[in-house]
């Protein structure tokens, strides 16, 4: 099934044979002799003082080894965050709880059943306090989520929000106000909610910590996207050199950003293991996951466009309040900033923005697939649709009229960042041609004539990912507190072993993205070593080079490039060795068919095992050449990459029930060069499903007291196979020059492009009734309400 | 009970769930736990010929039952066509839901050798996947169904423009 | 999550099961366990004893008893849905069973178990009410029959005494058709019912002679809405007649808002699905 080219071709995944046999080892599958299990007492209140905790009954139970409260673990905190703005989380609630489900006490027992029994036997007296949940109320600071502390952390706004990276930007406001005042312009505005979401990786988080007193070291297995950062943090907290902390992220069952945090349970399991001299495990239950892991999104805001009646946008404003939850964790307050980066989307338009970060008595928000960028794309692409409808122009035409043009790249946007490459109109045209846009509109109109509610939704998007330059990481953030450098580097080790097989060790922490396969393709393409002779290792800090981790659609563009460069260096050295063995000039050496030959003399060959063996035998090397055949490369990108695309959906709404059915879904994405199309398509499929999940199904719903009403999968419905159509994908290819592979990122693109595509389609379906907007999720209830409201 | 053809006799606490019995007692960790409310299906196994969620099944209630897990699907090292389909059609990413998804698909194809797309989607409705959007899982089951009928599987998406 | 400790017994006869229940106030019957075990895992419910009726012979049958069919206590949703007898004589129940949960739930959970659990958003509850079924409860004093319309007392509360087991449900034959339809929580027909309705009709010589409609998901319990049937009787069952009858679909229902619907929306849906179920029951 593989095609002829390894790079850019489909190859079956190297990861799969173990996983499809049930042999993949996730943290909860790893058993250590003598291990104990932890469980947490969690707050039933969103905001309360803790007046007393009685652990006596629990500690007296058979099989219970320890119960810890804040007094025991205060010295371990607060939990480190890379962007340490706001109140950081204590390891266990200290004097007060600030969100539902906050951990108050930790039990360690013989097994998880007994640990849970002991949790039931712990009595906590709470003195409830008023909770703040609503974002506008939080911004008004009438009730404070933390007593005596303002809820408003900061607002990303203005012209100099990124000192040292961008020049001071011109203030877009005056021009926008002037445009609004003109007689020949139209101003449209919508207040919209981008609701709170629970990321819901199917593997709950799991931790297994083991302190080795004799070695003075920790081994920590964790379902994490950032093994190196976690090792750095644990080392820092326990006063150890980082080489005394080995973090292993084995198979990780989905991440989506929620495993991109240092969590108190990771610290506490280490602590308990050290205290008790036994391995300590904690496996998250689904019911506690909404509080024990981060949540995502949670914006309420207004988008405004002013433009001419013929479709030229003269200004875009975004003013939103963004929910941080009760504590700041790893990137919490930086998530809206990521949205700001892409606020103007694919458009060359003046943009003004204020993103106000507020604290509420809810679990922390942080990166969830897309992280700020889906929110930004949602507000922009919804209001563009609204504007197109207002001026009676086709939404595709309005978009094209305002796109950056291919000859304008690299393009510096209204927020002062420079986009690497783009060909937006061509991408949208390719989509429109693919779907037969005119035919589709005729189909919609014919259905409408029969009284059916059928709609077409379109959205373009631009993403920013694969971050660089590293200077960005160094600005105003507290990475060094974290025990790791402020960097967006990627790393890779390529080692050809004496038998000619190849070991690649990478700094990423994949959770399903297929790095083993993709990286092997990169190396195989360089060296001509067969894929089955290449082993890719990752996720173990004891063996891999320092790596930032897997998030932000960064791995291929940054770490993949490092591996590419390492393999290029190995190739150069191998060429020199082959030249020596073949008595030829290094520049005449060509690699193919599992070895090297001399250009023009295909019979003068030497195999990879021969080259590799020679590399480890100094007497067979050229004079003065160092032995061995490996290289470590670190790649530091000069810019982020900027993938883009356009999505289109056809939907039908049942007027009697508000039920939405997706009839067709197309995506035309552009992530630059593609290493493995099969894997790229898979990423898009999953991304779209999560965007549709937000658009139609999912919502973390809190009551006014901060109780989470959707704490299980019964009430937090993520899409099932029966809810989704097959997706129709295609791509355009606009390479980047930020890295030599010409690759961008694809992990989040599907999510960034999809939610508003669905909402635009549903609003289009309801447009004949006069509906202008429906907030997500488009559950039948909400859609019917809109229909009913419009019908009066 | 009999698990993947091997008989096991154990005394367990009544509250021990079948999934924990399989994972902790028998070391068969291919069957996963993804939720508490029998929604996610990561724990799906086949008991007496029917797919069930082993997290909502007391181990004692399975006394005497014939249990099949993902570890028992391949025969003498040869992948089951469903496993092959998941590999050939990229039906998995993180792999966590995969064992349950495979067991549901095996059970489906034992009852319905030629399911349509809608039937496949409803048959795996009780198995949540957060990575694939199910698109390639459906393709994987279609692949397996064709193979089991002795037919040539449909060409993969990447060879056929959609 | 992990259940609290409990004692477990798996009697071989109904009499033993009833005796086990009668002697233990904290005992709970388990058939498939699909409703019970999740509650126990979340420790919302912690019975002292589980009386597993899964090993009692003879309860796993669907029988033709001449004027009615009987569905035993251990008949799984999947079996109810696939049964020729049920499909022929009680299509509303077959359909409701096929829309209950997902494949794995239908393979383990039982029709009678779901009925006894009396969830306000279950499917088969409405079907048995509309079909005029009789619930057979077995307790220490023998068996008693309860009309399905009287069986569902309140949220998660049935007319069963704590020491009674729902041993079978009897569905009378007859009528010209029945149907069940719903809106599921994830849209379409997936998941628990936001609103659902079952309808049973008898039409003779072009005129409706009897009709029953029951709704689920919309109120504090699944219930028979007599006014709908009454409004339809004597009509020709035309779309207009159905629409007019369906307008009564919330009469006597105590509406209940949840995450999936306001009272207003649920009331609206009750009418929509009453009409849809009636239309389908009449072969439309």
PDB file of N, CA, C and O in Angstrom, chain A residues 112-113 116-117 120 283 285 287 654 656-659 697 701 709-710 714-718 720 722-723 779-781 784-785 788, chain C residues 1-5 42-44 119 183-188 190-192 257-262 264-265 268-269 272-273 276:
ATOM      1  N   UNK A 112      -7.360   1.112  44.716  1.00  0.00           N
ATOM      2  CA  UNK A 112      -8.189   2.280  44.438  1.00  0.00           C
ATOM      3  C   UNK A 112      -9.583   2.161  45.047  1.00  0.00           C
ATOM      4  O   UNK A 112     -10.215   3.162  45.336  1.00  0.00           O
ATOM      5  N   UNK A 113     -10.042   0.943  45.247  1.00  0.00           N
ATOM      6  CA  UNK A 113     -11.345   0.768  45.897  1.00  0.00           C
ATOM      7  C   UNK A 113     -11.263   1.238  47.358  1.00  0.00           C
ATOM      8  O   UNK A 113     -12.115   1.977  47.843  1.00  0.00           O
ATOM      9  N   UNK A 116     -10.930   4.969  47.710  1.00  0.00           N
ATOM     10  CA  UNK A 116     -12.204   5.670  47.565  1.00  0.00           C
ATOM     11  C   UNK A 116     -13.057   5.504  48.834  1.00  0.00           C
ATOM     12  O   UNK A 116     -13.736   6.448  49.250  1.00  0.00           O
ATOM     13  N   UNK A 117     -12.993   4.327  49.447  1.00  0.00           N
ATOM     14  CA  UNK A 117     -13.713   4.135  50.720  1.00  0.00           C
ATOM     15  C   UNK A 117     -13.217   5.137  51.757  1.00  0.00           C
ATOM     16  O   UNK A 117     -14.000   5.699  52.531  1.00  0.00           O
ATOM     17  N   UNK A 120     -14.527   8.615  51.354  1.00  0.00           N
ATOM     18  CA  UNK A 120     -15.878   8.757  51.919  1.00  0.00           C
ATOM     19  C   UNK A 120     -15.844   9.008  53.422  1.00  0.00           C
ATOM     20  O   UNK A 120     -16.814   9.513  53.990  1.00  0.00           O
ATOM     21  N   UNK A 283      -5.088   7.300  39.140  1.00  0.00           N
ATOM     22  CA  UNK A 283      -5.724   7.289  37.830  1.00  0.00           C
ATOM     23  C   UNK A 283      -7.008   8.095  37.930  1.00  0.00           C
ATOM     24  O   UNK A 283      -7.876   7.796  38.754  1.00  0.00           O
ATOM     25  N   UNK A 285     -10.593   9.518  37.430  1.00  0.00           N
ATOM     26  CA  UNK A 285     -11.874   8.983  36.981  1.00  0.00           C
ATOM     27  C   UNK A 285     -12.535  10.040  36.107  1.00  0.00           C
ATOM     28  O   UNK A 285     -12.253  11.231  36.228  1.00  0.00           O
ATOM     29  N   UNK A 287     -15.408  11.168  36.186  1.00  0.00           N
ATOM     30  CA  UNK A 287     -16.244  12.089  36.933  1.00  0.00           C
ATOM     31  C   UNK A 287     -15.448  13.239  37.535  1.00  0.00           C
ATOM     32  O   UNK A 287     -15.951  14.349  37.659  1.00  0.00           O
ATOM     33  N   UNK A 654     -34.462  20.554  11.191  1.00  0.00           N
ATOM     34  CA  UNK A 654     -35.863  20.141  11.312  1.00  0.00           C
ATOM     35  C   UNK A 654     -36.632  21.284  11.969  1.00  0.00           C
ATOM     36  O   UNK A 654     -36.393  21.600  13.136  1.00  0.00           O
ATOM     37  N   UNK A 656     -39.515  21.539  13.131  1.00  0.00           N
ATOM     38  CA  UNK A 656     -40.378  21.168  14.256  1.00  0.00           C
ATOM     39  C   UNK A 656     -39.609  20.923  15.544  1.00  0.00           C
ATOM     40  O   UNK A 656     -40.152  21.065  16.632  1.00  0.00           O
ATOM     41  N   UNK A 657     -38.370  20.490  15.420  1.00  0.00           N
ATOM     42  CA  UNK A 657     -37.618  20.109  16.621  1.00  0.00           C
ATOM     43  C   UNK A 657     -36.330  20.912  16.815  1.00  0.00           C
ATOM     44  O   UNK A 657     -35.757  20.889  17.898  1.00  0.00           O
ATOM     45  N   UNK A 658     -35.863  21.563  15.762  1.00  0.00           N
ATOM     46  CA  UNK A 658     -34.581  22.249  15.852  1.00  0.00           C
ATOM     47  C   UNK A 658     -33.394  21.320  15.663  1.00  0.00           C
ATOM     48  O   UNK A 658     -32.243  21.726  15.791  1.00  0.00           O
ATOM     49  N   UNK A 659     -33.671  20.067  15.341  1.00  0.00           N
ATOM     50  CA  UNK A 659     -32.578  19.107  15.152  1.00  0.00           C
ATOM     51  C   UNK A 659     -31.764  19.458  13.896  1.00  0.00           C
ATOM     52  O   UNK A 659     -32.321  19.756  12.849  1.00  0.00           O
ATOM     53  N   UNK A 697     -22.748  19.929  20.208  1.00  0.00           N
ATOM     54  CA  UNK A 697     -23.047  19.037  21.333  1.00  0.00           C
ATOM     55  C   UNK A 697     -22.547  19.514  22.696  1.00  0.00           C
ATOM     56  O   UNK A 697     -23.262  19.450  23.679  1.00  0.00           O
ATOM     57  N   UNK A 701     -21.550  23.148  31.631  1.00  0.00           N
ATOM     58  CA  UNK A 701     -22.601  24.053  32.101  1.00  0.00           C
ATOM     59  C   UNK A 701     -22.551  24.154  33.624  1.00  0.00           C
ATOM     60  O   UNK A 701     -22.574  23.130  34.319  1.00  0.00           O
ATOM     61  N   UNK A 709     -22.976  21.099  35.999  1.00  0.00           N
ATOM     62  CA  UNK A 709     -24.160  20.267  35.736  1.00  0.00           C
ATOM     63  C   UNK A 709     -23.882  19.204  34.676  1.00  0.00           C
ATOM     64  O   UNK A 709     -24.727  18.370  34.397  1.00  0.00           O
ATOM     65  N   UNK A 710     -22.732  19.275  34.073  1.00  0.00           N
ATOM     66  CA  UNK A 710     -22.405  18.326  32.991  1.00  0.00           C
ATOM     67  C   UNK A 710     -21.090  17.637  33.315  1.00  0.00           C
ATOM     68  O   UNK A 710     -20.107  17.798  32.619  1.00  0.00           O
ATOM     69  N   UNK A 714     -22.596  11.381  30.340  1.00  0.00           N
ATOM     70  CA  UNK A 714     -24.050  11.372  30.138  1.00  0.00           C
ATOM     71  C   UNK A 714     -24.546  12.772  29.814  1.00  0.00           C
ATOM     72  O   UNK A 714     -25.485  12.946  29.042  1.00  0.00           O
ATOM     73  N   UNK A 715     -23.930  13.764  30.454  1.00  0.00           N
ATOM     74  CA  UNK A 715     -24.400  15.135  30.279  1.00  0.00           C
ATOM     75  C   UNK A 715     -23.389  16.017  29.564  1.00  0.00           C
ATOM     76  O   UNK A 715     -23.607  17.214  29.394  1.00  0.00           O
ATOM     77  N   UNK A 716     -22.291  15.425  29.175  1.00  0.00           N
ATOM     78  CA  UNK A 716     -21.325  16.148  28.344  1.00  0.00           C
ATOM     79  C   UNK A 716     -21.141  15.315  27.071  1.00  0.00           C
ATOM     80  O   UNK A 716     -20.214  14.520  26.952  1.00  0.00           O
ATOM     81  N   UNK A 717     -22.084  15.451  26.145  1.00  0.00           N
ATOM     82  CA  UNK A 717     -22.095  14.523  25.013  1.00  0.00           C
ATOM     83  C   UNK A 717     -21.045  14.879  23.954  1.00  0.00           C
ATOM     84  O   UNK A 717     -21.197  15.855  23.236  1.00  0.00           O
ATOM     85  N   UNK A 718     -19.984  14.108  23.892  1.00  0.00           N
ATOM     86  CA  UNK A 718     -19.046  14.291  22.785  1.00  0.00           C
ATOM     87  C   UNK A 718     -19.584  13.492  21.593  1.00  0.00           C
ATOM     88  O   UNK A 718     -20.339  12.544  21.772  1.00  0.00           O
ATOM     89  N   UNK A 720     -20.493  10.969  18.721  1.00  0.00           N
ATOM     90  CA  UNK A 720     -20.271   9.555  18.448  1.00  0.00           C
ATOM     91  C   UNK A 720     -20.251   9.360  16.931  1.00  0.00           C
ATOM     92  O   UNK A 720     -20.561  10.277  16.170  1.00  0.00           O
ATOM     93  N   UNK A 722     -22.301   7.896  15.218  1.00  0.00           N
ATOM     94  CA  UNK A 722     -23.633   8.043  14.637  1.00  0.00           C
ATOM     95  C   UNK A 722     -24.006   9.506  14.418  1.00  0.00           C
ATOM     96  O   UNK A 722     -24.967   9.798  13.710  1.00  0.00           O
ATOM     97  N   UNK A 723     -23.261  10.408  15.036  1.00  0.00           N
ATOM     98  CA  UNK A 723     -23.606  11.831  14.947  1.00  0.00           C
ATOM     99  C   UNK A 723     -22.897  12.544  13.809  1.00  0.00           C
ATOM    100  O   UNK A 723     -23.195  13.712  13.551  1.00  0.00           O
ATOM    101  N   UNK A 779     -27.633  22.594  20.088  1.00  0.00           N
ATOM    102  CA  UNK A 779     -28.539  21.517  20.464  1.00  0.00           C
ATOM    103  C   UNK A 779     -29.915  21.879  19.933  1.00  0.00           C
ATOM    104  O   UNK A 779     -30.239  23.059  19.804  1.00  0.00           O
ATOM    105  N   UNK A 780     -30.718  20.878  19.651  1.00  0.00           N
ATOM    106  CA  UNK A 780     -32.045  21.160  19.111  1.00  0.00           C
ATOM    107  C   UNK A 780     -32.775  22.234  19.911  1.00  0.00           C
ATOM    108  O   UNK A 780     -33.429  23.104  19.354  1.00  0.00           O
ATOM    109  N   UNK A 781     -32.621  22.183  21.228  1.00  0.00           N
ATOM    110  CA  UNK A 781     -33.274  23.153  22.094  1.00  0.00           C
ATOM    111  C   UNK A 781     -32.955  24.588  21.674  1.00  0.00           C
ATOM    112  O   UNK A 781     -33.843  25.430  21.556  1.00  0.00           O
ATOM    113  N   UNK A 784     -34.248  25.435  18.095  1.00  0.00           N
ATOM    114  CA  UNK A 784     -35.699  25.603  18.078  1.00  0.00           C
ATOM    115  C   UNK A 784     -36.090  26.937  18.707  1.00  0.00           C
ATOM    116  O   UNK A 784     -36.986  27.631  18.234  1.00  0.00           O
ATOM    117  N   UNK A 785     -35.372  27.284  19.794  1.00  0.00           N
ATOM    118  CA  UNK A 785     -35.650  28.560  20.443  1.00  0.00           C
ATOM    119  C   UNK A 785     -35.472  29.720  19.456  1.00  0.00           C
ATOM    120  O   UNK A 785     -36.276  30.649  19.428  1.00  0.00           O
ATOM    121  N   UNK A 788     -38.327  29.591  16.999  1.00  0.00           N
ATOM    122  CA  UNK A 788     -39.555  30.016  17.662  1.00  0.00           C
ATOM    123  C   UNK A 788     -39.553  31.514  17.907  1.00  0.00           C
ATOM    124  O   UNK A 788     -40.557  32.198  17.697  1.00  0.00           O
TER     125      UNK A 788
ATOM    126  N   UNK C   1     -14.886   4.953  38.554  1.00  0.00           N
ATOM    127  CA  UNK C   1     -15.241   4.963  39.974  1.00  0.00           C
ATOM    128  C   UNK C   1     -15.443   3.530  40.444  1.00  0.00           C
ATOM    129  O   UNK C   1     -15.542   2.613  39.658  1.00  0.00           O
ATOM    130  N   UNK C   2     -15.556   3.433  41.735  1.00  0.00           N
ATOM    131  CA  UNK C   2     -15.525   2.111  42.331  1.00  0.00           C
ATOM    132  C   UNK C   2     -16.654   1.991  43.350  1.00  0.00           C
ATOM    133  O   UNK C   2     -16.761   2.823  44.242  1.00  0.00           O
ATOM    134  N   UNK C   3     -17.489   0.942  43.235  1.00  0.00           N
ATOM    135  CA  UNK C   3     -18.623   0.817  44.151  1.00  0.00           C
ATOM    136  C   UNK C   3     -18.167   0.571  45.587  1.00  0.00           C
ATOM    137  O   UNK C   3     -17.060   0.093  45.830  1.00  0.00           O
ATOM    138  N   UNK C   4     -19.061   0.897  46.503  1.00  0.00           N
ATOM    139  CA  UNK C   4     -18.819   0.504  47.894  1.00  0.00           C
ATOM    140  C   UNK C   4     -19.001  -1.010  48.016  1.00  0.00           C
ATOM    141  O   UNK C   4     -19.526  -1.657  47.118  1.00  0.00           O
ATOM    142  N   UNK C   5     -18.586  -1.538  49.161  1.00  0.00           N
ATOM    143  CA  UNK C   5     -18.725  -2.985  49.367  1.00  0.00           C
ATOM    144  C   UNK C   5     -20.190  -3.371  49.467  1.00  0.00           C
ATOM    145  O   UNK C   5     -21.012  -2.594  49.952  1.00  0.00           O
ATOM    146  N   UNK C  42     -20.655   5.451  41.043  1.00  0.00           N
ATOM    147  CA  UNK C  42     -20.529   6.849  41.450  1.00  0.00           C
ATOM    148  C   UNK C  42     -20.913   7.041  42.913  1.00  0.00           C
ATOM    149  O   UNK C  42     -20.903   8.145  43.421  1.00  0.00           O
ATOM    150  N   UNK C  43     -21.252   5.922  43.556  1.00  0.00           N
ATOM    151  CA  UNK C  43     -21.596   5.898  44.993  1.00  0.00           C
ATOM    152  C   UNK C  43     -22.817   6.765  45.301  1.00  0.00           C
ATOM    153  O   UNK C  43     -22.957   7.290  46.391  1.00  0.00           O
ATOM    154  N   UNK C  44     -23.667   6.912  44.279  1.00  0.00           N
ATOM    155  CA  UNK C  44     -24.932   7.597  44.504  1.00  0.00           C
ATOM    156  C   UNK C  44     -25.927   6.623  45.117  1.00  0.00           C
ATOM    157  O   UNK C  44     -26.939   7.015  45.672  1.00  0.00           O
ATOM    158  N   UNK C 119     -36.668   5.348  34.731  1.00  0.00           N
ATOM    159  CA  UNK C 119     -36.002   6.608  34.386  1.00  0.00           C
ATOM    160  C   UNK C 119     -36.985   7.493  33.609  1.00  0.00           C
ATOM    161  O   UNK C 119     -37.718   7.011  32.747  1.00  0.00           O
ATOM    162  N   UNK C 183     -36.755  12.384  20.151  1.00  0.00           N
ATOM    163  CA  UNK C 183     -35.568  13.199  19.912  1.00  0.00           C
ATOM    164  C   UNK C 183     -34.571  12.834  20.996  1.00  0.00           C
ATOM    165  O   UNK C 183     -34.897  12.883  22.184  1.00  0.00           O
ATOM    166  N   UNK C 184     -33.366  12.447  20.590  1.00  0.00           N
ATOM    167  CA  UNK C 184     -32.349  12.067  21.567  1.00  0.00           C
ATOM    168  C   UNK C 184     -31.540  13.269  22.025  1.00  0.00           C
ATOM    169  O   UNK C 184     -31.567  14.331  21.421  1.00  0.00           O
ATOM    170  N   UNK C 185     -30.824  13.053  23.111  1.00  0.00           N
ATOM    171  CA  UNK C 185     -30.059  14.173  23.687  1.00  0.00           C
ATOM    172  C   UNK C 185     -28.951  14.666  22.770  1.00  0.00           C
ATOM    173  O   UNK C 185     -28.538  15.810  22.849  1.00  0.00           O
ATOM    174  N   UNK C 186     -28.410  13.796  21.958  1.00  0.00           N
ATOM    175  CA  UNK C 186     -27.376  14.243  21.024  1.00  0.00           C
ATOM    176  C   UNK C 186     -27.997  14.596  19.680  1.00  0.00           C
ATOM    177  O   UNK C 186     -27.296  14.684  18.672  1.00  0.00           O
ATOM    178  N   UNK C 187     -29.293  14.832  19.656  1.00  0.00           N
ATOM    179  CA  UNK C 187     -29.954  15.089  18.386  1.00  0.00           C
ATOM    180  C   UNK C 187     -30.307  13.769  17.738  1.00  0.00           C
ATOM    181  O   UNK C 187     -29.908  12.696  18.208  1.00  0.00           O
ATOM    182  N   UNK C 188     -31.062  13.827  16.654  1.00  0.00           N
ATOM    183  CA  UNK C 188     -31.500  12.591  16.015  1.00  0.00           C
ATOM    184  C   UNK C 188     -32.222  11.724  17.028  1.00  0.00           C
ATOM    185  O   UNK C 188     -33.009  12.215  17.839  1.00  0.00           O
ATOM    186  N   UNK C 190     -30.397   9.629  19.064  1.00  0.00           N
ATOM    187  CA  UNK C 190     -29.315   9.084  19.884  1.00  0.00           C
ATOM    188  C   UNK C 190     -29.457   9.484  21.340  1.00  0.00           C
ATOM    189  O   UNK C 190     -29.751  10.633  21.648  1.00  0.00           O
ATOM    190  N   UNK C 191     -29.220   8.511  22.195  1.00  0.00           N
ATOM    191  CA  UNK C 191     -29.114   8.764  23.630  1.00  0.00           C
ATOM    192  C   UNK C 191     -30.506   8.879  24.263  1.00  0.00           C
ATOM    193  O   UNK C 191     -31.522   8.699  23.607  1.00  0.00           O
ATOM    194  N   UNK C 192     -30.522   9.185  25.547  1.00  0.00           N
ATOM    195  CA  UNK C 192     -31.794   9.310  26.270  1.00  0.00           C
ATOM    196  C   UNK C 192     -32.721  10.283  25.542  1.00  0.00           C
ATOM    197  O   UNK C 192     -32.270  11.162  24.815  1.00  0.00           O
ATOM    198  N   UNK C 257     -37.900  20.782  33.227  1.00  0.00           N
ATOM    199  CA  UNK C 257     -36.799  21.311  32.433  1.00  0.00           C
ATOM    200  C   UNK C 257     -35.522  20.539  32.757  1.00  0.00           C
ATOM    201  O   UNK C 257     -35.313  20.112  33.895  1.00  0.00           O
ATOM    202  N   UNK C 258     -34.677  20.341  31.771  1.00  0.00           N
ATOM    203  CA  UNK C 258     -33.342  19.814  32.040  1.00  0.00           C
ATOM    204  C   UNK C 258     -32.356  20.497  31.091  1.00  0.00           C
ATOM    205  O   UNK C 258     -32.717  21.481  30.439  1.00  0.00           O
ATOM    206  N   UNK C 259     -31.131  19.969  31.023  1.00  0.00           N
ATOM    207  CA  UNK C 259     -30.112  20.617  30.195  1.00  0.00           C
ATOM    208  C   UNK C 259     -30.501  20.620  28.719  1.00  0.00           C
ATOM    209  O   UNK C 259     -29.959  21.359  27.921  1.00  0.00           O
ATOM    210  N   UNK C 260     -31.451  19.766  28.365  1.00  0.00           N
ATOM    211  CA  UNK C 260     -31.751  19.577  26.947  1.00  0.00           C
ATOM    212  C   UNK C 260     -33.057  20.217  26.526  1.00  0.00           C
ATOM    213  O   UNK C 260     -33.412  20.183  25.351  1.00  0.00           O
ATOM    214  N   UNK C 261     -33.766  20.776  27.462  1.00  0.00           N
ATOM    215  CA  UNK C 261     -35.008  21.413  27.058  1.00  0.00           C
ATOM    216  C   UNK C 261     -35.681  22.185  28.161  1.00  0.00           C
ATOM    217  O   UNK C 261     -35.717  21.732  29.311  1.00  0.00           O
ATOM    218  N   UNK C 262     -36.209  23.360  27.794  1.00  0.00           N
ATOM    219  CA  UNK C 262     -37.041  24.130  28.710  1.00  0.00           C
ATOM    220  C   UNK C 262     -38.406  23.457  28.764  1.00  0.00           C
ATOM    221  O   UNK C 262     -38.732  22.596  27.941  1.00  0.00           O
ATOM    222  N   UNK C 264     -41.158  24.837  27.997  1.00  0.00           N
ATOM    223  CA  UNK C 264     -41.858  25.232  26.774  1.00  0.00           C
ATOM    224  C   UNK C 264     -41.465  24.330  25.604  1.00  0.00           C
ATOM    225  O   UNK C 264     -42.311  23.847  24.840  1.00  0.00           O
ATOM    226  N   UNK C 265     -40.176  24.077  25.504  1.00  0.00           N
ATOM    227  CA  UNK C 265     -39.678  23.241  24.406  1.00  0.00           C
ATOM    228  C   UNK C 265     -40.153  21.798  24.570  1.00  0.00           C
ATOM    229  O   UNK C 265     -40.586  21.152  23.612  1.00  0.00           O
ATOM    230  N   UNK C 268     -43.678  21.489  23.580  1.00  0.00           N
ATOM    231  CA  UNK C 268     -43.769  21.501  22.122  1.00  0.00           C
ATOM    232  C   UNK C 268     -43.387  20.140  21.540  1.00  0.00           C
ATOM    233  O   UNK C 268     -44.083  19.588  20.680  1.00  0.00           O
ATOM    234  N   UNK C 269     -42.275  19.605  22.043  1.00  0.00           N
ATOM    235  CA  UNK C 269     -41.804  18.320  21.512  1.00  0.00           C
ATOM    236  C   UNK C 269     -42.792  17.192  21.809  1.00  0.00           C
ATOM    237  O   UNK C 269     -42.953  16.273  20.999  1.00  0.00           O
ATOM    238  N   UNK C 272     -45.130  17.304  19.052  1.00  0.00           N
ATOM    239  CA  UNK C 272     -44.507  16.881  17.786  1.00  0.00           C
ATOM    240  C   UNK C 272     -44.377  15.361  17.744  1.00  0.00           C
ATOM    241  O   UNK C 272     -44.735  14.711  16.752  1.00  0.00           O
ATOM    242  N   UNK C 273     -43.868  14.789  18.843  1.00  0.00           N
ATOM    243  CA  UNK C 273     -43.622  13.338  18.807  1.00  0.00           C
ATOM    244  C   UNK C 273     -44.901  12.533  18.993  1.00  0.00           C
ATOM    245  O   UNK C 273     -45.001  11.412  18.479  1.00  0.00           O
ATOM    246  N   UNK C 276     -45.998  12.418  15.503  1.00  0.00           N
ATOM    247  CA  UNK C 276     -45.154  11.539  14.680  1.00  0.00           C
ATOM    248  C   UNK C 276     -45.448  10.066  14.998  1.00  0.00           C
ATOM    249  O   UNK C 276     -45.508   9.225  14.104  1.00  0.00           O
TER     250      UNK C 276
END
